[in-house]
mmCIF file of the C-alpha atoms, coordinates in Angstrom:
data_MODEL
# 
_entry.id   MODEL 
# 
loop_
_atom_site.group_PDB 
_atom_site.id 
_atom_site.type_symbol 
_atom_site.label_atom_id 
_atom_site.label_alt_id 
_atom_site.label_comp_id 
_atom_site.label_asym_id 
_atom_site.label_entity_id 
_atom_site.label_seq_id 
_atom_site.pdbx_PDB_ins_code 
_atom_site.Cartn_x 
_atom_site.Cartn_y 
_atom_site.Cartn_z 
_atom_site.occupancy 
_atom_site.B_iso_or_equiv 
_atom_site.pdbx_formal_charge 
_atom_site.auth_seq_id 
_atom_site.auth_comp_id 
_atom_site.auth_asym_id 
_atom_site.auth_atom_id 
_atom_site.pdbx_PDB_model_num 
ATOM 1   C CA . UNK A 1 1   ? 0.000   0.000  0.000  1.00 0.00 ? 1   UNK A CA 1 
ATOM 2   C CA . UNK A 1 2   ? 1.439   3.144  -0.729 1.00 0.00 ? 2   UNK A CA 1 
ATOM 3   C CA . UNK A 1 3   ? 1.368   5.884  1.820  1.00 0.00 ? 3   UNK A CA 1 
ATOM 4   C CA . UNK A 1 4   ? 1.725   9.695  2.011  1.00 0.00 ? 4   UNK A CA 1 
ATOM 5   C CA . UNK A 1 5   ? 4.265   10.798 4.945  1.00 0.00 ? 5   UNK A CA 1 
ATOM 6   C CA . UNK A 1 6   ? 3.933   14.596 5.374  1.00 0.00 ? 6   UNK A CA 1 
ATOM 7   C CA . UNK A 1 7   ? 7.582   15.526 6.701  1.00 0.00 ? 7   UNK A CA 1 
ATOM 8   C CA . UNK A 1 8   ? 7.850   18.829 8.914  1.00 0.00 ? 8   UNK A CA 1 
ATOM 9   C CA . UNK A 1 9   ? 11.095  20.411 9.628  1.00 0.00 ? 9   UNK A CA 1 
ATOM 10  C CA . UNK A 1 10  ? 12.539  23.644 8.796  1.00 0.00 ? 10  UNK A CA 1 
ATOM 11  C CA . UNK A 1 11  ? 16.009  21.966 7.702  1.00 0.00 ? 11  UNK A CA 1 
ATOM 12  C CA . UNK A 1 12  ? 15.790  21.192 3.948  1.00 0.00 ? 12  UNK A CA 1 
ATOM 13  C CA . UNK A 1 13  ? 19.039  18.654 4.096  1.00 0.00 ? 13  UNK A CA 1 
ATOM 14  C CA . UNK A 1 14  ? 17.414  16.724 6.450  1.00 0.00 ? 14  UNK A CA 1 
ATOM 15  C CA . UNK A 1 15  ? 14.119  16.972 4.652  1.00 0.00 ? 15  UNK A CA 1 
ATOM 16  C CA . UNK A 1 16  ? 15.949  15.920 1.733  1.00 0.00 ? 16  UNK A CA 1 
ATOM 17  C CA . UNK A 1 17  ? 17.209  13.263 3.157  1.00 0.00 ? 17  UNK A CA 1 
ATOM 18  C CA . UNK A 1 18  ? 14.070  12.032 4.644  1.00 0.00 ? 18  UNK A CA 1 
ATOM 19  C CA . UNK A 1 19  ? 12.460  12.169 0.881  1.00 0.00 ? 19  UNK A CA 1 
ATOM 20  C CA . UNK A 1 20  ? 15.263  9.607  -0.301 1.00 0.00 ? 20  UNK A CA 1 
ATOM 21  C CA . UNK A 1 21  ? 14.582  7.848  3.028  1.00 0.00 ? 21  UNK A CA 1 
ATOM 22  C CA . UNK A 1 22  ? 11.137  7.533  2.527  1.00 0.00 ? 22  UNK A CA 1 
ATOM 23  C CA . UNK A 1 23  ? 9.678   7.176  -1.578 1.00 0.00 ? 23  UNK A CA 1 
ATOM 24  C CA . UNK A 1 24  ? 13.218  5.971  -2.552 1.00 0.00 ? 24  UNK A CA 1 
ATOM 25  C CA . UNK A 1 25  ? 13.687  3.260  0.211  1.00 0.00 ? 25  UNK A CA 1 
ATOM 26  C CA . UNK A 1 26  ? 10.414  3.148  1.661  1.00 0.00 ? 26  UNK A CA 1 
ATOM 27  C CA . UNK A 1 27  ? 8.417   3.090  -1.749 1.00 0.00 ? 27  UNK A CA 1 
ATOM 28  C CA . UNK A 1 28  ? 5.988   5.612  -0.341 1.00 0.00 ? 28  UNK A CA 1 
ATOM 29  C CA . UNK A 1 29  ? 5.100   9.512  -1.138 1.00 0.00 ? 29  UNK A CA 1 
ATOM 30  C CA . UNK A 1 30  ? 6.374   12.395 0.655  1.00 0.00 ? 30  UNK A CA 1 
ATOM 31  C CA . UNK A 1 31  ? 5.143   15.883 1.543  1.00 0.00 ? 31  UNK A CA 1 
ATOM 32  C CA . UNK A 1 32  ? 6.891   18.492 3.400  1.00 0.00 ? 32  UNK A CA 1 
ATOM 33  C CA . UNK A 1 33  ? 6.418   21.690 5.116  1.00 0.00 ? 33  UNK A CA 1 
ATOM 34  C CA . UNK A 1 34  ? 8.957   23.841 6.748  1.00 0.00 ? 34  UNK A CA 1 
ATOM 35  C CA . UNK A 1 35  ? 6.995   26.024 9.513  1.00 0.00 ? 35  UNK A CA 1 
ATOM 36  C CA . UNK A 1 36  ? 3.891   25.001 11.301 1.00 0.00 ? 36  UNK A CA 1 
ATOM 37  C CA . UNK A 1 37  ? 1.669   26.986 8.833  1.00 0.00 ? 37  UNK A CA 1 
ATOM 38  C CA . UNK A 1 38  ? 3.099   25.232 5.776  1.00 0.00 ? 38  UNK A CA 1 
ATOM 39  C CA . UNK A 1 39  ? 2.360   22.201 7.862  1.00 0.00 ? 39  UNK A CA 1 
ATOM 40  C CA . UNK A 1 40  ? -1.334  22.719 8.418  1.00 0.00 ? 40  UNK A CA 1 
ATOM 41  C CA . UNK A 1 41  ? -1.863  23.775 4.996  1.00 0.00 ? 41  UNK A CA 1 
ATOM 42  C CA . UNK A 1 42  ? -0.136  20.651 3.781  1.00 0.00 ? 42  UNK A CA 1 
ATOM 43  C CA . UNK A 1 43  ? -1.794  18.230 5.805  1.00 0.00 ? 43  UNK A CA 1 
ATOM 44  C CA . UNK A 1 44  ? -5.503  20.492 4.676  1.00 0.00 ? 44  UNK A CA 1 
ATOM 45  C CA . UNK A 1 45  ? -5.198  19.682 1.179  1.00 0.00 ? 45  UNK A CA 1 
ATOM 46  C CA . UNK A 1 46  ? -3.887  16.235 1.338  1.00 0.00 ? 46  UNK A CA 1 
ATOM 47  C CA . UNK A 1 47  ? -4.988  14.345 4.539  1.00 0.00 ? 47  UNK A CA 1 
ATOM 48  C CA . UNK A 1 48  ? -1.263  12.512 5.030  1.00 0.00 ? 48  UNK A CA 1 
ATOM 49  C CA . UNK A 1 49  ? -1.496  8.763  6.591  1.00 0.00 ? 49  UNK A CA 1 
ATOM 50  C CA . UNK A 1 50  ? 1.924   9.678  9.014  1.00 0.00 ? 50  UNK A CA 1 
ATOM 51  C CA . UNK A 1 51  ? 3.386   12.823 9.960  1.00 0.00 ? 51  UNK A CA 1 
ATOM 52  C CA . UNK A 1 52  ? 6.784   13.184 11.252 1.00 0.00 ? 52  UNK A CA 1 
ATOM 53  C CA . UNK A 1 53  ? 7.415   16.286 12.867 1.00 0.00 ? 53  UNK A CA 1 
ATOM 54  C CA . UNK A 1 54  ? 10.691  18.236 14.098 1.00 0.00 ? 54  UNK A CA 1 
ATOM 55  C CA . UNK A 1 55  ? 10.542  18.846 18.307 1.00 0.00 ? 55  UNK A CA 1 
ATOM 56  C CA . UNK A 1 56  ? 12.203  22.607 17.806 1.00 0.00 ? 56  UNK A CA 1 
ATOM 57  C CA . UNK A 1 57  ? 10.861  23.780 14.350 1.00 0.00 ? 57  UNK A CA 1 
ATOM 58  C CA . UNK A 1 58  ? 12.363  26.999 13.390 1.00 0.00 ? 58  UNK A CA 1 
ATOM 59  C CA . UNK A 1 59  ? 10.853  29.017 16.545 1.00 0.00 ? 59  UNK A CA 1 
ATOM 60  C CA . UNK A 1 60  ? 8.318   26.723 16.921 1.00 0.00 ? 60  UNK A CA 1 
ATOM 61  C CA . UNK A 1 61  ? 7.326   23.996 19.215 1.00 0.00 ? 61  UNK A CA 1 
ATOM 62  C CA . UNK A 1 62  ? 6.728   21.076 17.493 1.00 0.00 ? 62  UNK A CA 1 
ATOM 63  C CA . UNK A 1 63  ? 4.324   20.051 20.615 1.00 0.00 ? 63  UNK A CA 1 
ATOM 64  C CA . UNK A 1 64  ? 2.147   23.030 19.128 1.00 0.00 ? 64  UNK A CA 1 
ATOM 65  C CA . UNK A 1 65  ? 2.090   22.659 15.917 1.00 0.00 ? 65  UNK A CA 1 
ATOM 66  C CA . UNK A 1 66  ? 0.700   18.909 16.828 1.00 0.00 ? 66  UNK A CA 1 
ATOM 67  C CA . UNK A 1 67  ? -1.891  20.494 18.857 1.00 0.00 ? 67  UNK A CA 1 
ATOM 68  C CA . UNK A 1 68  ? -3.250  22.403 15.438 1.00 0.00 ? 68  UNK A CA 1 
ATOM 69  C CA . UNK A 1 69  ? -2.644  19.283 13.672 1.00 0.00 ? 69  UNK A CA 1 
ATOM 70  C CA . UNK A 1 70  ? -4.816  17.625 15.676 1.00 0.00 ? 70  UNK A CA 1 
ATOM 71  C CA . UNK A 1 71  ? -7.291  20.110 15.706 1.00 0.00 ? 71  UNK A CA 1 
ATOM 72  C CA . UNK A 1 72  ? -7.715  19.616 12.004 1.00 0.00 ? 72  UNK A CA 1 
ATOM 73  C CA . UNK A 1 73  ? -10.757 17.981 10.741 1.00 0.00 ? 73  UNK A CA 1 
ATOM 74  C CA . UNK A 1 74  ? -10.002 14.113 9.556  1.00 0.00 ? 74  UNK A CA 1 
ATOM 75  C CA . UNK A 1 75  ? -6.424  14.699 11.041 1.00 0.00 ? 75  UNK A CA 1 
ATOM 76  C CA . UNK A 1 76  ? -7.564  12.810 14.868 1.00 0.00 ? 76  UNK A CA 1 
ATOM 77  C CA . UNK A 1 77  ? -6.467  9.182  13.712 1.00 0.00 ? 77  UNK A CA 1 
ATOM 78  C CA . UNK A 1 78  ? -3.372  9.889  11.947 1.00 0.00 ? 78  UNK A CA 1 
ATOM 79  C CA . UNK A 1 79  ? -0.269  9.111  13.780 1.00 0.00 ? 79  UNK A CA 1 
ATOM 80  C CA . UNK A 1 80  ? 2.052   12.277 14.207 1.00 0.00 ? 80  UNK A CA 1 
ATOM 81  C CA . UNK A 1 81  ? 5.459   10.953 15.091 1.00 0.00 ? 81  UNK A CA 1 
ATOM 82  C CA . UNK A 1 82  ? 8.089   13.698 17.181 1.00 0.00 ? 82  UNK A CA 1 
ATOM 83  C CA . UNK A 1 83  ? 11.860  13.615 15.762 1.00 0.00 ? 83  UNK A CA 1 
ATOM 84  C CA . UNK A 1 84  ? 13.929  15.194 18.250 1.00 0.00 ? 84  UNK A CA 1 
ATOM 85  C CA . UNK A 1 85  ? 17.861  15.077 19.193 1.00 0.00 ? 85  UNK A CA 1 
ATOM 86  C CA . UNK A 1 86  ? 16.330  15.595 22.518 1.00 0.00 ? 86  UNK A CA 1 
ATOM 87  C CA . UNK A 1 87  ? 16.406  12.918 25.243 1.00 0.00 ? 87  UNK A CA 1 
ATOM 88  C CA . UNK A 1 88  ? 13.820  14.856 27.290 1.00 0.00 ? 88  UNK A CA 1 
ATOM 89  C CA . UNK A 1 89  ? 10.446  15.506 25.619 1.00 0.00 ? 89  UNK A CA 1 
ATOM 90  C CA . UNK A 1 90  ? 7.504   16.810 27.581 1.00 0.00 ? 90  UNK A CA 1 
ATOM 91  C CA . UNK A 1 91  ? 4.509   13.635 27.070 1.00 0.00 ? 91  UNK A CA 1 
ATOM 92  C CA . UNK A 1 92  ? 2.284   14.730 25.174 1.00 0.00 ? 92  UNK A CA 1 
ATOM 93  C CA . UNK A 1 93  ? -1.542  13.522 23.798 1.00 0.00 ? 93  UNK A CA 1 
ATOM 94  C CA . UNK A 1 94  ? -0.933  15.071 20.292 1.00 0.00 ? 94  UNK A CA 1 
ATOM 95  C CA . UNK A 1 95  ? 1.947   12.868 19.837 1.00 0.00 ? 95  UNK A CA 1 
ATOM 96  C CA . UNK A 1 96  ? 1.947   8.831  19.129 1.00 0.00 ? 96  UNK A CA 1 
ATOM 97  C CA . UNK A 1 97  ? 5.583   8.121  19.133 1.00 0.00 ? 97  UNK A CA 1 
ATOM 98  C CA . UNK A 1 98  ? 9.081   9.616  19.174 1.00 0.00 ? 98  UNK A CA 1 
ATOM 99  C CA . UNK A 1 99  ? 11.864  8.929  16.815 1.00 0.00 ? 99  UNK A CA 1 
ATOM 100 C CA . UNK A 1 100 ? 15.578  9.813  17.431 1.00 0.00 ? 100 UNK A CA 1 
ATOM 101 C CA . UNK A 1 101 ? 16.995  12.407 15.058 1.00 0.00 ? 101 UNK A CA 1 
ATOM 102 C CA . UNK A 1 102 ? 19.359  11.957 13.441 1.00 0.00 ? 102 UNK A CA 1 
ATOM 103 C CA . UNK A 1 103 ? 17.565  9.258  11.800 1.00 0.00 ? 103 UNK A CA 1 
ATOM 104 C CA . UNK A 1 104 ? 18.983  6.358  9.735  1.00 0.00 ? 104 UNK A CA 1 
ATOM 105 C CA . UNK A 1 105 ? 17.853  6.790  6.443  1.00 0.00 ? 105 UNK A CA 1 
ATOM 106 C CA . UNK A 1 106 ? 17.474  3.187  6.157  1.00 0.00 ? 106 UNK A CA 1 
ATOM 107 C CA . UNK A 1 107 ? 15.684  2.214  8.305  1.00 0.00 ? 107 UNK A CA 1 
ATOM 108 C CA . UNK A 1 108 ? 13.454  5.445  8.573  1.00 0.00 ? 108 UNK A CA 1 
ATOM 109 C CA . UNK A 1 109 ? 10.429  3.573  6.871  1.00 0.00 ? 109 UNK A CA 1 
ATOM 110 C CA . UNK A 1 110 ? 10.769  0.866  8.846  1.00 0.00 ? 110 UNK A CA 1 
ATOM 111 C CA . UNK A 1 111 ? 10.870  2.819  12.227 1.00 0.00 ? 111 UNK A CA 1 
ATOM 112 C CA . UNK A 1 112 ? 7.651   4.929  11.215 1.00 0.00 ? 112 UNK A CA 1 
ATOM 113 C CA . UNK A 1 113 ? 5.616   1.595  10.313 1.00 0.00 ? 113 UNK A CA 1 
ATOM 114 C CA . UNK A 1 114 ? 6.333   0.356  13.765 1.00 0.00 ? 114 UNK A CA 1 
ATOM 115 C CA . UNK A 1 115 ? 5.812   3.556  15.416 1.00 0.00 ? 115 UNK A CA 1 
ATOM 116 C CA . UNK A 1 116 ? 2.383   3.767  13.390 1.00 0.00 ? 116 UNK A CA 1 
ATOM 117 C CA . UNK A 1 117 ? 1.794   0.417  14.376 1.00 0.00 ? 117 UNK A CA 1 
ATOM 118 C CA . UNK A 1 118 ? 0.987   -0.373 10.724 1.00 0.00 ? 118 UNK A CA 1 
ATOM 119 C CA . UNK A 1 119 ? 1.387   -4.304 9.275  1.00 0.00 ? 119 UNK A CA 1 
ATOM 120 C CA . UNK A 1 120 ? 3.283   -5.078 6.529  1.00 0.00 ? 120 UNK A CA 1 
# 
């Protein structure tokens, strides 16, 4: 099945390296959105099956912008996933799972299946 990962972070290396990651090794699509507004909009027009969001985005908490992702119509069920270099991340209900960053690119797909609890 092919999926639709909308990727948030305001670094575009490591949001180019999470497109190679994910629809070169994962076989899936990939949207991305640098700021929390980009985000929203994104996720708006094309109702993403994962999101995998940055902890510290440009200004931004991360924790937020899940909050407005959440708040989003049709967005309650889909698993937002928090990348962070951080050890320490406040618990949150907007977020279903944590992934460290940096991630390996070759086994990102992998990791975000698991952490989205989806089957093969």
């Amino acid at each position: 099945m092919t999926r639709t990962i909308l990727v948030i972070d305001d670094e575009p290396d490591l949001r180019a390296i999470a497109r190679v990651a994910i629809e070169v090794i994962g076989g899936w699509s990939m949207l991305e959105a640098a700021s929390g507004d980009e985000a929203v909009a994104a996720a708006r027009a094309s109702r993403p099956d994962a999101v995998l969001l940055d902890h510290l985005l440009g200004g931004e908490d991360g924790l937020d912008v899940a909050a407005r992702l959440r708040a989003e119509e049709g967005l309650g069920s889909v698993p937002i996933l928090m990348l962070s270099a951080s050890l320490s991340i406040p618990a949150s209900e907007h977020v279903d799972g944590f992934l460290a960053k940096p991630f390996n690119p070759r086994t990102l797909a992998d990791e975000v299946a698991a952490a989205a609890g989806w089957t093969s």
